XYZ file of C-alpha atoms in Angstrom:
488
model
C -23.702 28.441 -21.208
C -25.559 30.890 -23.452
C -24.424 31.198 -27.042
C -25.242 34.133 -29.282
C -27.609 33.321 -32.159
C -26.564 29.730 -32.706
C -29.265 27.914 -34.662
C -31.141 24.698 -33.856
C -29.517 23.065 -36.877
C -25.900 23.928 -35.981
C -25.035 20.835 -33.891
C -24.286 17.319 -35.071
C -26.620 16.033 -32.345
C -29.443 17.957 -34.034
C -28.561 16.594 -37.477
C -25.993 19.082 -38.863
C -24.352 17.089 -41.682
C -20.717 18.152 -41.252
C -20.669 16.736 -37.684
C -18.190 19.354 -36.460
C -19.402 19.603 -32.854
C -18.025 16.400 -31.265
C -17.896 17.828 -27.731
C -21.458 19.146 -27.711
C -22.606 15.909 -29.349
C -20.873 13.969 -26.566
C -22.447 16.300 -23.990
C -25.822 15.337 -25.485
C -25.020 11.598 -25.431
C -23.981 11.868 -21.761
C -26.940 14.090 -20.865
C -30.324 15.115 -22.245
C -31.231 16.744 -25.541
C -34.203 19.122 -25.572
C -35.825 19.188 -29.014
C -38.579 21.671 -28.108
C -36.656 24.368 -26.254
C -37.314 28.064 -26.864
C -35.985 31.486 -26.163
C -38.280 34.223 -24.841
C -37.674 36.643 -27.707
C -36.165 36.533 -31.216
C -33.467 39.045 -30.197
C -30.488 39.019 -27.833
C -31.043 41.536 -24.994
C -34.673 40.632 -24.171
C -33.770 36.903 -24.178
C -30.953 37.476 -21.696
C -33.188 39.599 -19.471
C -35.767 36.793 -19.546
C -33.191 34.119 -18.678
C -31.872 36.032 -15.657
C -35.304 37.113 -14.318
C -37.465 34.112 -15.264
C -39.927 36.598 -16.740
C -41.136 37.471 -20.218
C -39.441 40.605 -21.640
C -42.805 42.390 -21.761
C -42.927 41.994 -17.946
C -39.300 42.895 -17.147
C -39.266 45.997 -19.366
C -37.125 44.708 -22.242
C -39.405 45.884 -25.020
C -40.436 49.056 -26.840
C -43.767 50.795 -27.301
C -42.367 53.087 -30.021
C -43.958 51.008 -32.764
C -46.189 47.963 -32.736
C -44.497 44.547 -32.459
C -40.994 45.933 -33.053
C -37.941 44.079 -31.821
C -35.632 46.167 -29.656
C -32.377 45.551 -27.814
C -29.643 47.507 -25.992
C -27.366 49.235 -28.506
C -24.765 51.725 -27.237
C -27.138 54.683 -27.280
C -29.969 53.076 -25.285
C -30.907 54.929 -22.120
C -32.678 51.986 -20.430
C -31.522 48.676 -18.996
C -32.401 46.106 -16.372
C -34.571 47.817 -13.730
C -33.592 47.683 -10.044
C -37.049 46.299 -9.324
C -36.200 43.074 -11.176
C -34.682 40.229 -9.159
C -31.932 38.469 -11.100
C -30.874 34.850 -10.634
C -27.414 35.695 -9.190
C -28.975 38.042 -6.598
C -31.166 35.189 -5.383
C -28.397 32.543 -5.518
C -26.303 34.718 -3.182
C -28.816 33.800 -0.445
C -27.656 30.192 -0.766
C -23.979 31.201 -0.608
C -23.195 31.099 -4.317
C -20.373 33.048 -5.972
C -21.547 34.295 -9.374
C -19.531 35.172 -12.466
C -20.507 36.377 -15.943
C -18.046 35.858 -18.781
C -18.817 37.526 -22.101
C -21.779 39.577 -23.230
C -24.046 41.179 -20.606
C -26.367 43.179 -22.897
C -28.792 44.367 -20.194
C -27.756 48.024 -20.300
C -24.323 49.653 -20.114
C -24.865 52.711 -17.933
C -23.404 52.476 -14.392
C -26.705 51.567 -12.671
C -27.059 48.525 -14.939
C -23.590 47.063 -14.230
C -23.808 43.278 -13.608
C -21.995 43.603 -10.265
C -24.916 45.784 -9.101
C -27.313 42.961 -10.000
C -25.908 39.975 -8.128
C -22.753 39.023 -9.999
C -19.504 38.986 -8.006
C -17.212 38.926 -11.029
C -17.417 39.996 -14.656
C -15.045 39.519 -17.532
C -16.600 40.690 -20.774
C -18.445 43.490 -22.495
C -21.745 45.318 -22.114
C -22.545 44.971 -25.830
C -21.602 42.827 -28.803
C -18.243 43.232 -30.561
C -19.447 45.737 -33.143
C -16.930 48.108 -34.673
C -14.310 49.265 -35.228
C -15.539 52.805 -34.574
C -13.610 56.072 -34.770
C -14.099 57.055 -31.087
C -15.451 60.415 -32.228
C -18.859 59.658 -33.758
C -19.053 56.284 -31.930
C -16.797 54.864 -29.201
C -15.386 51.343 -29.404
C -17.028 48.901 -26.993
C -15.176 48.416 -23.679
C -14.168 45.113 -22.096
C -14.501 44.947 -18.314
C -12.818 43.067 -15.528
C -15.263 43.419 -12.652
C -15.983 47.111 -11.993
C -13.615 48.686 -14.509
C -12.835 48.547 -18.198
C -9.473 47.019 -19.161
C -9.511 48.014 -22.838
C -11.679 48.256 -25.914
C -12.534 45.938 -28.786
C -10.393 46.477 -31.914
C -7.904 48.601 -29.944
C -6.704 46.391 -27.074
C -8.638 43.261 -28.069
C -8.007 42.732 -31.741
C -10.580 41.389 -34.177
C -9.351 41.180 -37.757
C -12.416 41.700 -39.914
C -10.570 40.612 -43.084
C -9.504 37.202 -41.772
C -11.978 36.810 -38.882
C -9.105 36.193 -36.457
C -9.569 37.042 -32.759
C -8.467 35.152 -29.672
C -11.402 36.306 -27.520
C -12.981 32.842 -27.182
C -9.657 31.497 -25.846
C -9.503 34.363 -23.328
C -13.107 33.669 -22.267
C -12.344 29.935 -21.969
C -9.332 30.550 -19.695
C -11.447 32.865 -17.512
C -13.984 30.055 -17.095
C -11.389 27.397 -16.240
C -9.658 29.676 -13.709
C -12.948 30.620 -12.028
C -14.042 26.972 -11.723
C -10.640 25.994 -10.254
C -10.792 28.829 -7.725
C -14.314 27.926 -6.568
C -13.464 24.234 -6.297
C -10.357 25.032 -4.233
C -12.403 27.146 -1.806
C -15.293 24.613 -1.763
C -17.601 27.426 -2.816
C -20.838 26.766 -4.721
C -20.824 28.786 -7.919
C -22.933 30.022 -10.810
C -21.048 30.652 -14.052
C -22.837 32.385 -16.930
C -20.598 31.824 -19.976
C -22.091 34.109 -22.612
C -19.722 34.276 -25.557
C -20.519 35.973 -28.852
C -18.158 34.525 -31.496
C -21.072 33.325 -33.656
C -22.587 36.824 -33.851
C -21.618 38.713 -37.015
C -18.895 39.857 -37.450
C -17.961 36.227 -36.731
C -14.503 35.458 -35.313
C -12.292 32.519 -34.332
C -8.716 32.133 -33.128
C -5.886 31.242 -35.494
C -5.838 27.518 -34.718
C -9.486 27.186 -35.810
C -9.512 29.477 -38.850
C -10.095 27.562 -42.079
C -10.774 24.240 -40.328
C -14.530 23.978 -40.946
C -16.493 22.834 -43.989
C -18.921 25.633 -43.083
C -16.569 28.585 -43.518
C -15.794 31.203 -40.859
C -19.079 30.656 -39.010
C -18.220 26.961 -38.757
C -14.731 27.855 -37.472
C -16.368 29.858 -34.659
C -18.739 26.974 -33.853
C -15.819 24.513 -33.779
C -13.891 26.717 -31.340
C -16.913 27.079 -29.080
C -17.469 23.317 -29.202
C -13.817 22.707 -28.298
C -14.075 25.208 -25.417
C -17.204 23.597 -23.956
C -15.459 20.213 -24.171
C -12.550 21.655 -22.159
C -14.913 23.134 -19.532
C -16.714 19.797 -19.050
C -13.399 17.871 -18.870
C -12.151 20.410 -16.312
C -15.196 19.772 -14.105
C -14.525 16.026 -14.353
C -10.793 16.390 -13.631
C -11.562 18.462 -10.508
C -14.029 15.785 -9.371
C -17.027 18.152 -9.271
C -18.947 17.123 -12.411
C -21.498 15.171 -10.354
C -22.157 18.318 -8.289
C -22.446 20.646 -11.290
C -25.511 21.144 -13.471
C -24.547 22.437 -16.932
C -27.020 23.720 -19.521
C -26.187 24.761 -23.066
C -28.491 26.878 -25.241
C -28.713 30.045 -27.378
C -30.352 33.464 -27.062
C -32.167 33.375 -30.420
C -32.168 31.497 -33.716
C -29.452 31.830 -36.327
C -29.324 35.223 -38.040
C -30.161 34.415 -41.633
C -29.607 38.034 -42.644
C -25.853 37.347 -42.321
C -26.047 33.819 -43.802
C -24.552 31.881 -45.427
C -21.103 33.360 -44.734
C -21.743 34.705 -41.223
C -24.881 32.869 -40.149
C -25.896 29.433 -38.937
C -28.650 26.933 -39.627
C -32.136 26.691 -38.128
C -32.567 23.161 -39.436
C -36.080 22.448 -40.741
C -37.592 25.561 -39.192
C -38.991 28.666 -40.832
C -36.995 31.934 -40.970
C -34.553 33.028 -38.270
C -33.542 35.670 -35.735
C -35.893 38.694 -35.527
C -38.987 36.564 -36.315
C -41.422 34.621 -34.137
C -41.408 31.673 -36.537
C -39.742 28.514 -35.217
C -36.372 29.406 -36.756
C -36.248 32.610 -34.726
C -37.073 31.140 -31.344
C -36.502 27.368 -31.157
C -33.005 26.720 -29.808
C -30.529 23.879 -29.433
C -30.485 22.829 -25.767
C -28.566 20.221 -23.777
C -28.673 19.468 -20.033
C -25.652 17.674 -18.519
C -25.245 16.421 -14.960
C -23.364 13.104 -14.729
C -24.751 10.677 -12.166
C -28.117 12.476 -12.085
C -29.389 12.972 -15.640
C -29.737 9.610 -17.416
C -27.326 9.488 -20.377
C -28.671 9.651 -23.912
C -32.025 11.155 -22.942
C -34.185 13.055 -25.416
C -36.954 15.267 -24.045
C -39.988 16.697 -25.793
C -40.695 18.914 -22.802
C -41.630 22.418 -23.974
C -38.803 24.396 -22.406
C -37.784 28.048 -22.336
C -34.673 30.000 -21.296
C -36.815 31.443 -18.460
C -36.957 27.926 -16.986
C -33.228 28.107 -16.251
C -34.027 30.768 -13.639
C -36.552 28.582 -11.806
C -34.576 25.340 -12.286
C -31.377 26.914 -10.930
C -33.210 28.176 -7.841
C -34.653 24.694 -7.344
C -31.154 23.161 -7.556
C -29.977 25.633 -4.897
C -32.930 24.764 -2.636
C -34.570 28.159 -3.128
C -38.120 29.163 -4.004
C -38.788 31.652 -6.823
C -40.005 35.096 -5.669
C -43.719 35.032 -4.812
C -44.345 38.781 -5.219
C -44.271 38.772 -9.050
C -45.294 36.673 -12.026
C -42.585 34.133 -12.880
C -42.911 32.600 -16.344
C -40.190 29.962 -15.993
C -40.958 26.475 -14.684
C -38.753 23.989 -12.797
C -37.415 21.544 -15.398
C -35.949 19.085 -12.869
C -38.896 16.629 -13.060
C -38.484 16.601 -16.869
C -34.696 16.271 -16.666
C -34.393 13.730 -13.839
C -37.582 11.661 -14.168
C -38.538 12.180 -17.810
C -41.858 13.786 -16.851
C -43.722 16.049 -19.278
C -45.120 19.223 -17.737
C -48.021 20.801 -19.607
C -47.268 24.440 -20.305
C -47.660 26.898 -23.189
C -44.921 28.784 -25.029
C -45.629 32.455 -25.824
C -43.883 34.062 -28.773
C -43.549 37.812 -28.209
C -42.175 40.424 -30.528
C -41.883 43.744 -28.710
C -45.201 44.544 -27.029
C -47.271 41.989 -28.990
C -47.981 38.317 -28.386
C -47.481 37.053 -31.925
C -48.080 33.342 -31.379
C -48.600 30.629 -28.782
C -47.704 26.940 -28.723
C -49.815 24.426 -26.791
C -48.726 20.797 -27.135
C -47.855 20.183 -30.779
C -49.980 23.052 -32.061
C -48.880 26.621 -32.707
C -51.357 29.437 -33.370
C -50.187 32.688 -34.984
C -52.228 35.711 -33.885
C -49.955 38.024 -35.894
C -47.458 37.326 -38.668
C -44.643 39.577 -39.867
C -41.150 38.932 -41.109
C -40.049 42.483 -41.967
C -41.312 45.540 -43.819
C -41.355 45.923 -47.606
C -39.085 48.936 -47.161
C -36.439 46.867 -45.337
C -36.935 43.897 -47.650
C -36.394 46.072 -50.709
C -33.001 47.105 -49.236
C -31.963 43.432 -49.202
C -32.729 42.797 -45.524
C -34.260 39.323 -45.454
C -34.885 37.247 -42.323
C -36.371 34.358 -44.335
C -34.075 33.963 -47.363
C -35.349 31.347 -49.777
C -38.442 30.779 -47.639
C -41.610 32.384 -48.893
C -44.726 30.775 -47.440
C -47.882 32.359 -48.834
C -49.969 34.152 -46.133
C -47.380 33.177 -43.482
C -44.143 35.087 -44.164
C -45.520 38.602 -44.591
C -43.933 42.013 -45.205
C -46.817 43.838 -43.579
C -48.006 43.156 -40.044
C -50.924 40.796 -40.566
C -53.487 40.339 -37.821
C -55.083 36.912 -37.390
C -56.684 37.418 -33.978
C -60.173 36.390 -35.159
C -58.931 33.381 -37.155
C -55.382 32.501 -36.058
C -53.155 30.544 -38.430
C -52.779 27.107 -36.847
C -49.959 24.630 -37.484
C -49.275 21.102 -36.225
C -45.531 21.260 -35.548
C -45.177 17.480 -35.432
C -46.439 17.026 -38.977
C -45.232 20.393 -40.234
C -42.199 21.730 -38.329
C -41.511 24.247 -41.114
C -44.884 26.036 -40.638
C -45.759 25.665 -44.329
C -49.264 24.191 -44.175
C -51.820 26.036 -42.023
C -54.757 23.862 -40.943
C -58.032 24.525 -42.695
C -60.247 26.925 -40.703
C -63.256 24.701 -41.403
C -61.703 21.451 -40.135
C -62.871 19.794 -36.904
C -59.239 19.706 -35.783
C -58.939 23.506 -36.143
C -62.140 24.161 -34.180
C -61.226 21.713 -31.414
C -57.653 22.936 -30.914
C -58.475 26.649 -31.136
C -61.060 26.262 -28.357
C -58.276 24.876 -26.159
C -55.697 27.509 -27.160
C -58.164 30.416 -26.794
C -58.606 29.629 -23.087
C -54.818 29.677 -22.565
C -54.496 33.020 -24.384
C -57.420 34.610 -22.499
C -55.908 33.585 -19.136
C -52.492 34.899 -20.184
C -53.795 38.269 -21.393
C -56.014 38.702 -18.322
C -52.973 38.501 -16.020
C -50.517 40.437 -18.207
C -49.173 43.565 -16.514
C -46.425 44.988 -18.741
C -43.326 46.461 -17.092
C -42.043 49.969 -17.745
C -40.564 49.824 -21.280
C -36.789 50.239 -21.145
C -36.078 50.341 -24.877
C -37.878 53.519 -25.923
C -35.275 56.282 -25.437
C -31.875 56.639 -27.124
C -29.169 59.262 -26.552
C -25.648 59.341 -28.017
C -24.428 60.978 -24.788
C -24.914 57.686 -22.853
C -22.638 55.642 -25.136
C -19.448 54.008 -23.822
C -17.440 57.252 -23.903
C -15.941 57.158 -20.415
C -16.653 53.838 -18.681
C -15.323 53.279 -15.139
C -11.561 52.687 -15.260
C -10.982 54.742 -18.429
C -8.898 57.339 -16.503
C -6.234 54.772 -15.507
C -5.908 53.674 -19.121
C -6.071 57.164 -20.619
C -9.053 56.001 -22.652
C -11.763 58.456 -21.581
C -13.541 60.057 -24.508
C -15.525 63.285 -24.633
C -19.265 62.687 -24.694
C -21.605 64.859 -26.754
C -24.295 66.921 -25.013
C -27.362 64.923 -23.896
C -29.984 64.754 -26.634
C -32.587 62.080 -25.764
C -34.782 60.924 -28.633
C -37.259 58.178 -29.339
C -35.348 55.119 -30.540
C -36.183 54.018 -34.057
C -36.726 50.262 -34.374
C -37.189 49.094 -37.974
C -37.735 45.355 -37.365
């Protein structure tokens, strides 16, 4: 299960005061809570590419070289997407006889060569992008929804989202797809991989009628409550079918809560600094729960440093497969941590675009670069750290600290407010250790071909496969490729 930009502080199990996530809280009490779990990038598309390849976005091509340390993703006009040279988790699971389905947001490119069914998935119900819109279908086309190879409609036209009330029944549709798929696989005794990637918590936030107005947290809370209810139904379904003890379930998010749309349309990153778009803890530390009744001891809490890329390696391990040996895999197998409570020593790298901004080793995090967003963006009211101004840390210019990194002890200071003194023995000792890790990492770093450099309005979702049957093909403009502009 991969949520869109749900924050670390959004679940009752992580301390959210309104306690409106009873099903996820129960999932945590029956399974294992990961308190130190990260995404591979503070933005959606690169995180998803990292999860499905087990590789950092800078390796799998999900980054830009158009400007230093800029975040980039796959909007409608992006020319790039997941390269054929990358091996995705579903492609590898096929070797062990798995049937693979994606429900919800793909976000790894929308042109035909990037279709999920060309990259190992057997079924798809969902969209190539987020539910942005509504558009006029002349300057910009509305985003299509696919069933397998062909579109079945478009957001706002055939799949309604009321932006005034926030009402949309998409989460219910996605839930039913999940329940039906699980039933079908259980009936045919077929091992399966389900990637449930819903986007209700991404602005513009939506929820179905029965959940609207039910949360103390407004519309965002309504969306969280509906997602929580849906995950509860999926877990109960696995139990009812008698396959819960054969099914490993993992819940997490693709990046931290988007504080730019808070408080009305954004979540909480708990005690952590800033949010989505940044490489501070609020942008990249995620809620995470592992659930596997009869295998994972109930009520476990792990301080294992984890990453979405580990789900690639862990899933292969569960299927009895080895990760590919012909490329650098950044994910580790979490099963020893999950099943035996072991702690595996490993660093966490915080990338923003083509730059390693920070690294975590143990409880220490060193910032080699800091940047929240530019003065120009900030002056327009775009703020990724609202109410959080930490002198020398949250910066509106890209600040280089490669000679003297800013060092924080995340156990004593989870909010990254108090950098250690450069002259302290602790600073000297820890930086010696971290410097070795960084040198080894940089020495072996071979970046992939950047996929997020070129944009062209002609490649938008004008005429997706299946549009002819529906009479929904739109006329594309002439090709006009340009360098994408990435402000953040």
